[in-house]
Short mmCIF file of C-alpha atoms in Angstrom, two decimals:
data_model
loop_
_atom_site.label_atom_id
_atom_site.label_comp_id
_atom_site.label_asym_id
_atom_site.label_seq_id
_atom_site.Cartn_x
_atom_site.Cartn_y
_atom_site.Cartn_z
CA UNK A 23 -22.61 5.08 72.96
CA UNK A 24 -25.87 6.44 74.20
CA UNK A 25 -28.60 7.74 71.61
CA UNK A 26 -30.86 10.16 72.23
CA UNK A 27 -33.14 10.01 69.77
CA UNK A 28 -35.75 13.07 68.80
CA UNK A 29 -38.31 11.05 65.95
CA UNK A 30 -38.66 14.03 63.55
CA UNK A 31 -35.99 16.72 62.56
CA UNK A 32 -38.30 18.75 60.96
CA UNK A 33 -41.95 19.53 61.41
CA UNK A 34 -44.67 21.75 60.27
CA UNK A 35 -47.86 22.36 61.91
CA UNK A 36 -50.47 25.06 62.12
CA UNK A 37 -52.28 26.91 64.47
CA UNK A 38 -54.14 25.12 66.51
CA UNK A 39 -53.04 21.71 66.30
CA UNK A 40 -52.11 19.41 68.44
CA UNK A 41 -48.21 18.45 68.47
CA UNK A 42 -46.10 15.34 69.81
CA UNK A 43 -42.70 15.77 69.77
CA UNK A 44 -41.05 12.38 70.72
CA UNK A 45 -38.01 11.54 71.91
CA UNK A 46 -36.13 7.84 73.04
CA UNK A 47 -32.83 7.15 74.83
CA UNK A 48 -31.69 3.98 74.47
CA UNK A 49 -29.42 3.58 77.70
CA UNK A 50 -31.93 3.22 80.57
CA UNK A 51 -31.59 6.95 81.72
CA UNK A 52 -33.77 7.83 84.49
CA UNK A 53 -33.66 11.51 84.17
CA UNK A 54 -35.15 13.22 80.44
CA UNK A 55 -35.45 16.62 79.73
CA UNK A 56 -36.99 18.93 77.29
CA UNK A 57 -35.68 22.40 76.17
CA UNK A 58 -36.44 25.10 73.80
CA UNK A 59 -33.77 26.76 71.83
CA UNK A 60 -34.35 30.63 70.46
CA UNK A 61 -31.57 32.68 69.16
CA UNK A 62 -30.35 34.93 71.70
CA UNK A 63 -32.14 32.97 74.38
CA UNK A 64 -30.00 29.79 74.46
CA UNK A 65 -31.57 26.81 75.96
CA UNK A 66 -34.57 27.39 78.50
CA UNK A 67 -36.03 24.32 80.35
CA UNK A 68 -39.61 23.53 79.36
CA UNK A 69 -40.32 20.19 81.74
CA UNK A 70 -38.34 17.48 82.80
CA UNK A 71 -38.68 13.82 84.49
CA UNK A 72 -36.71 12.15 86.56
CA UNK A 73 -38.67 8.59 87.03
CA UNK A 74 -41.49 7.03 84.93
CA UNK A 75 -44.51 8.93 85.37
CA UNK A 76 -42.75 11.80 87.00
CA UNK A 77 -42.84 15.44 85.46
CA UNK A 78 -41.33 18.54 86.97
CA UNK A 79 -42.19 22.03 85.50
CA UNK A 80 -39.53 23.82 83.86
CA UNK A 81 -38.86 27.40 83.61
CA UNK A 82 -41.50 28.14 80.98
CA UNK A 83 -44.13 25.19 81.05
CA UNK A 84 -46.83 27.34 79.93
CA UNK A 85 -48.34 26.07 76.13
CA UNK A 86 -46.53 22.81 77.04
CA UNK A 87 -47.18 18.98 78.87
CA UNK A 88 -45.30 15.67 78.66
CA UNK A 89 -45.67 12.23 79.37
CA UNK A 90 -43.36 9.66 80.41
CA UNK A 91 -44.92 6.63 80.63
CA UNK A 92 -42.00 4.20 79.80
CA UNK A 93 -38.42 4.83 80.91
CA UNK A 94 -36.96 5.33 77.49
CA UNK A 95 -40.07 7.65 76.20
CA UNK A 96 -40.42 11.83 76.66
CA UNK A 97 -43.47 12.88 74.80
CA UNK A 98 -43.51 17.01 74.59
CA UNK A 99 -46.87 17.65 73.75
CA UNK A 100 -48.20 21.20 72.56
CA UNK A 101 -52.14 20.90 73.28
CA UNK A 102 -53.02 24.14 70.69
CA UNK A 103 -49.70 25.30 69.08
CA UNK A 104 -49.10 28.65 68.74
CA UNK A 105 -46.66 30.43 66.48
CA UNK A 106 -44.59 31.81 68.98
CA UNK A 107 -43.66 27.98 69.81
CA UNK A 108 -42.02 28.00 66.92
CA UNK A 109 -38.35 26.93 67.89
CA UNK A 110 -36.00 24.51 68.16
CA UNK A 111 -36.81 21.78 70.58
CA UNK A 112 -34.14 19.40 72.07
CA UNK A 113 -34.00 16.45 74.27
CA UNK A 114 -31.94 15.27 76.79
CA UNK A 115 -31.30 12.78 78.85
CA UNK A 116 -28.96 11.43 81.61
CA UNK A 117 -28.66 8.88 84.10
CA UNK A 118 -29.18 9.26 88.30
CA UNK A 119 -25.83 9.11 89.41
CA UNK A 120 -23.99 10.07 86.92
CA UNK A 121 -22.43 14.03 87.33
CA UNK A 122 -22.07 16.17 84.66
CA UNK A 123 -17.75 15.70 84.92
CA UNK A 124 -18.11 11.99 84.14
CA UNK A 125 -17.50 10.84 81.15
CA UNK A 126 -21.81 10.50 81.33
CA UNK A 127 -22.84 13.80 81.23
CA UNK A 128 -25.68 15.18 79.60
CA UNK A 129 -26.84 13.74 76.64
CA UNK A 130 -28.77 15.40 73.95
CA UNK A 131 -30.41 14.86 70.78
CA UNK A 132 -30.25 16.38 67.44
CA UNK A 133 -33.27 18.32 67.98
CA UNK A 134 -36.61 18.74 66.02
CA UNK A 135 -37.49 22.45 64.99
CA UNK A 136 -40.95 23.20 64.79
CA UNK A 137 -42.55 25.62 62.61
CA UNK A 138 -46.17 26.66 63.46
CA UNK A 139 -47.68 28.51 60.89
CA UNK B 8 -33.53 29.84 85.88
CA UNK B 9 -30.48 30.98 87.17
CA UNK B 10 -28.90 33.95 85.20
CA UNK B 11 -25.85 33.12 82.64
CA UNK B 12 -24.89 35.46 79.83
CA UNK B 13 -22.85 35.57 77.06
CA UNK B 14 -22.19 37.39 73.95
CA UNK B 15 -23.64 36.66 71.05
CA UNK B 16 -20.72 36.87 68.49
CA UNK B 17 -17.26 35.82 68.08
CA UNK B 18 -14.98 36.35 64.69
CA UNK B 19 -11.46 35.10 65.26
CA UNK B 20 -9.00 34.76 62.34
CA UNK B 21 -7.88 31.03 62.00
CA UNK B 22 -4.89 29.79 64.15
CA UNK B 23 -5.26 33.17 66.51
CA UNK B 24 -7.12 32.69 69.99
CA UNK B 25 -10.52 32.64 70.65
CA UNK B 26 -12.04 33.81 74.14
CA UNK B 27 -15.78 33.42 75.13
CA UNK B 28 -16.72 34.99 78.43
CA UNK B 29 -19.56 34.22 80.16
CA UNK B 30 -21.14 35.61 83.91
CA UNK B 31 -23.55 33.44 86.19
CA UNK B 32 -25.87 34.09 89.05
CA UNK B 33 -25.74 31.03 91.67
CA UNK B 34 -22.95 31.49 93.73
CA UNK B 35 -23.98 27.87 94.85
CA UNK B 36 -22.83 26.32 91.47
CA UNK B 37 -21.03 23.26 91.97
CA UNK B 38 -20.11 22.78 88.33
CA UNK B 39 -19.47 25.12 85.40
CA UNK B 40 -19.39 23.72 82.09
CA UNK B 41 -18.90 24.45 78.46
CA UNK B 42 -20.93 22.99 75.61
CA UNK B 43 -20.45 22.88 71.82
CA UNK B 44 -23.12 22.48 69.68
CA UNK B 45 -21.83 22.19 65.63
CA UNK B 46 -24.12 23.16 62.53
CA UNK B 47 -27.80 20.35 62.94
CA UNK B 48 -26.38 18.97 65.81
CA UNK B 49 -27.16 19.15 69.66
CA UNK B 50 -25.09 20.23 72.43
CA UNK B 51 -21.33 18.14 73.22
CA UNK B 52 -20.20 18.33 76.63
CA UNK B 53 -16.37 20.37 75.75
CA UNK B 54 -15.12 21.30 78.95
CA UNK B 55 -16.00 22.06 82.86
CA UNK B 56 -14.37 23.15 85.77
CA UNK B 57 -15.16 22.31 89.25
CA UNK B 58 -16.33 25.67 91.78
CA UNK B 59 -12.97 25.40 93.89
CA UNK B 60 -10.49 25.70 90.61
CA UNK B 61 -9.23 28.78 89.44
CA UNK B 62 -8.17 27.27 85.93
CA UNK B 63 -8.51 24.34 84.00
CA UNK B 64 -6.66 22.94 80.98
CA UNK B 65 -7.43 20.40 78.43
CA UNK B 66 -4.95 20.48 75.15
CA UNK B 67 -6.49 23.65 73.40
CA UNK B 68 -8.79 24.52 76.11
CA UNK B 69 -8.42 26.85 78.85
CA UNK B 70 -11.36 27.34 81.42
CA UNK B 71 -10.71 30.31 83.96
CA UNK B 72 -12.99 31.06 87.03
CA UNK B 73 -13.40 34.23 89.05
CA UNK B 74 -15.90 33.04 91.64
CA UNK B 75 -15.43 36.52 93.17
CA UNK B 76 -16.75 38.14 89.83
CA UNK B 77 -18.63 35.34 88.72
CA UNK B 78 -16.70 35.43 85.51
CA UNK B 79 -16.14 31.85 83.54
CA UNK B 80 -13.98 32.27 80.17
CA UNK B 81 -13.02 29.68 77.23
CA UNK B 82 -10.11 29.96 75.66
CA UNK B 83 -9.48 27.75 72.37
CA UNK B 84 -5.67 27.90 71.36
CA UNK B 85 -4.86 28.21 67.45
CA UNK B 86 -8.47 28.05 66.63
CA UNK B 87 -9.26 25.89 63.72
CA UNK B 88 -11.96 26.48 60.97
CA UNK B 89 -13.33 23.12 63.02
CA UNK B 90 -14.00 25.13 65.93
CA UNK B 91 -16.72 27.05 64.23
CA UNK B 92 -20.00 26.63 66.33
CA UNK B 93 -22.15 28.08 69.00
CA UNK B 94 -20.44 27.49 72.72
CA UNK B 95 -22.65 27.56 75.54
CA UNK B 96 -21.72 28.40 78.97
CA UNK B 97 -24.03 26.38 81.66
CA UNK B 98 -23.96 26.53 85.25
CA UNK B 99 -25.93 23.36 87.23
CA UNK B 100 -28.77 24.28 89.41
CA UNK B 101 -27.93 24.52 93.23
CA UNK B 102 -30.10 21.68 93.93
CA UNK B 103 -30.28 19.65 91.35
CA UNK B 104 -26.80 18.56 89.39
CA UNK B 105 -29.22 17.37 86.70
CA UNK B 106 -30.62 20.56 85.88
CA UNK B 107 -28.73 22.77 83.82
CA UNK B 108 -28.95 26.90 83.16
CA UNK B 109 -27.91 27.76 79.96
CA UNK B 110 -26.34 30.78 78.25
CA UNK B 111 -27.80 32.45 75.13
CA UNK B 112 -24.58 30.74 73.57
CA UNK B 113 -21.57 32.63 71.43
CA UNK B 114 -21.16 31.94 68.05
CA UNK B 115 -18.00 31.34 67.04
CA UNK B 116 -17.07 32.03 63.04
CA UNK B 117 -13.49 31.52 62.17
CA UNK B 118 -12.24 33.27 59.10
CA UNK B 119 -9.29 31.53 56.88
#
């Protein structure tokens, strides 16, 4: 079975600090992915990667980077968190040639909210 | 993104139907898909239904499509107190299969 694995289900920071979110798959995936999840908003793409070192922007990057450097690692990285990143942040992951309709779709985690205070 | 909504709420009594409705955007859609996400968990692929089907059905589950309208629905047969969660509606990007526009998700409460 693949894991997607987000390292912290719960976290706390305050204004101003820097934040890592972290996140492993375990099944060679080439694709990752990083959303936020706000009530009423659903899920809204922050960046994804598709290859080691790659990084496309979502649809709201702003506030946010990420870093892939090995296959199995998505780093989400808030460089001065804000409160209004507060939220629930989930990763994804799945692997190039796979569709959606196969039993591989895509694969998330269990998701780490933040709280910025 | 591409456009998808949904309502917000659902209360369905157990073992009646439940129906979640949800409109899209991209008329170039290949895929339209249904996800579940449970109570501290994330998102479970449920259901999809391919851009040239009209209906879909798995056990329970009934997907219709009005590509005309741009109307997907869900229908969950004798809903069980199991099927309470938040059901999002996702449509895949044009050009990209990978990349996925979500709803604002339903929440689904059944009642005993």
């Amino acid at each position: 079975d693949v894991k997607v694995t987000q390292s912290s289900r719960y976290l706390v920071k305050r204004t101003g600090e820097k934040v890592f979110l972290e996140c492993v798959q375990d099944m060679d995936h080439e694709n990752m992915f990083w959303y936020r999840q706000d009530p009423g908003l659903g899920l809204r793409l922050i960046y994804f990667s598709y290859d080691v070192k790659m990084k496309e922007k979502g649809d709201i990057p702003e506030g946010y980077s990420v870093s892939r450097e090995k296959k199995e690692r998505f780093s989400l990285i808030l460089e001065s968190a804000s409160t209004n990143q507060t939220s629930m942040y989930l990763c994804a992951s799945i692997a190039t040639g796979s569709t959606q309709v196969t039993n591989s779709p895509l694969h998330f985690g269990n998701g780490t909210r933040l709280t910025v205070t | 993104g591409e456009d998808v909504e949904q309502s917000l709420f659902l209360s369905v009594r157990e073992g009646d139907s439940s129906v979640i409705n949800c409109t899209y955007t991209d008329s170039s859609s290949t895929y339209l898909y249904w996800y579940k996400q449970e109570p501290g968990a994330g998102l479970q692929l449920l259901t999809y239904i391919f851009s040239n089907m009209d209906m879909k059905q798995d056990q329970r589950l009934t997907v219709l499509l009005n590509k005309k309208d741009k109307h997907l629905s869900l229908r969950i047969a004798d809903t069980q107190t199991g099927d309470s969660a938040i059901y999002f509606c996702a449509e895949s990007s044009g050009s990209n299969d990978y990349k996925l526009s979500f709803g604002a998700g339903t929440t689904v409460t059944v009642r005993a």
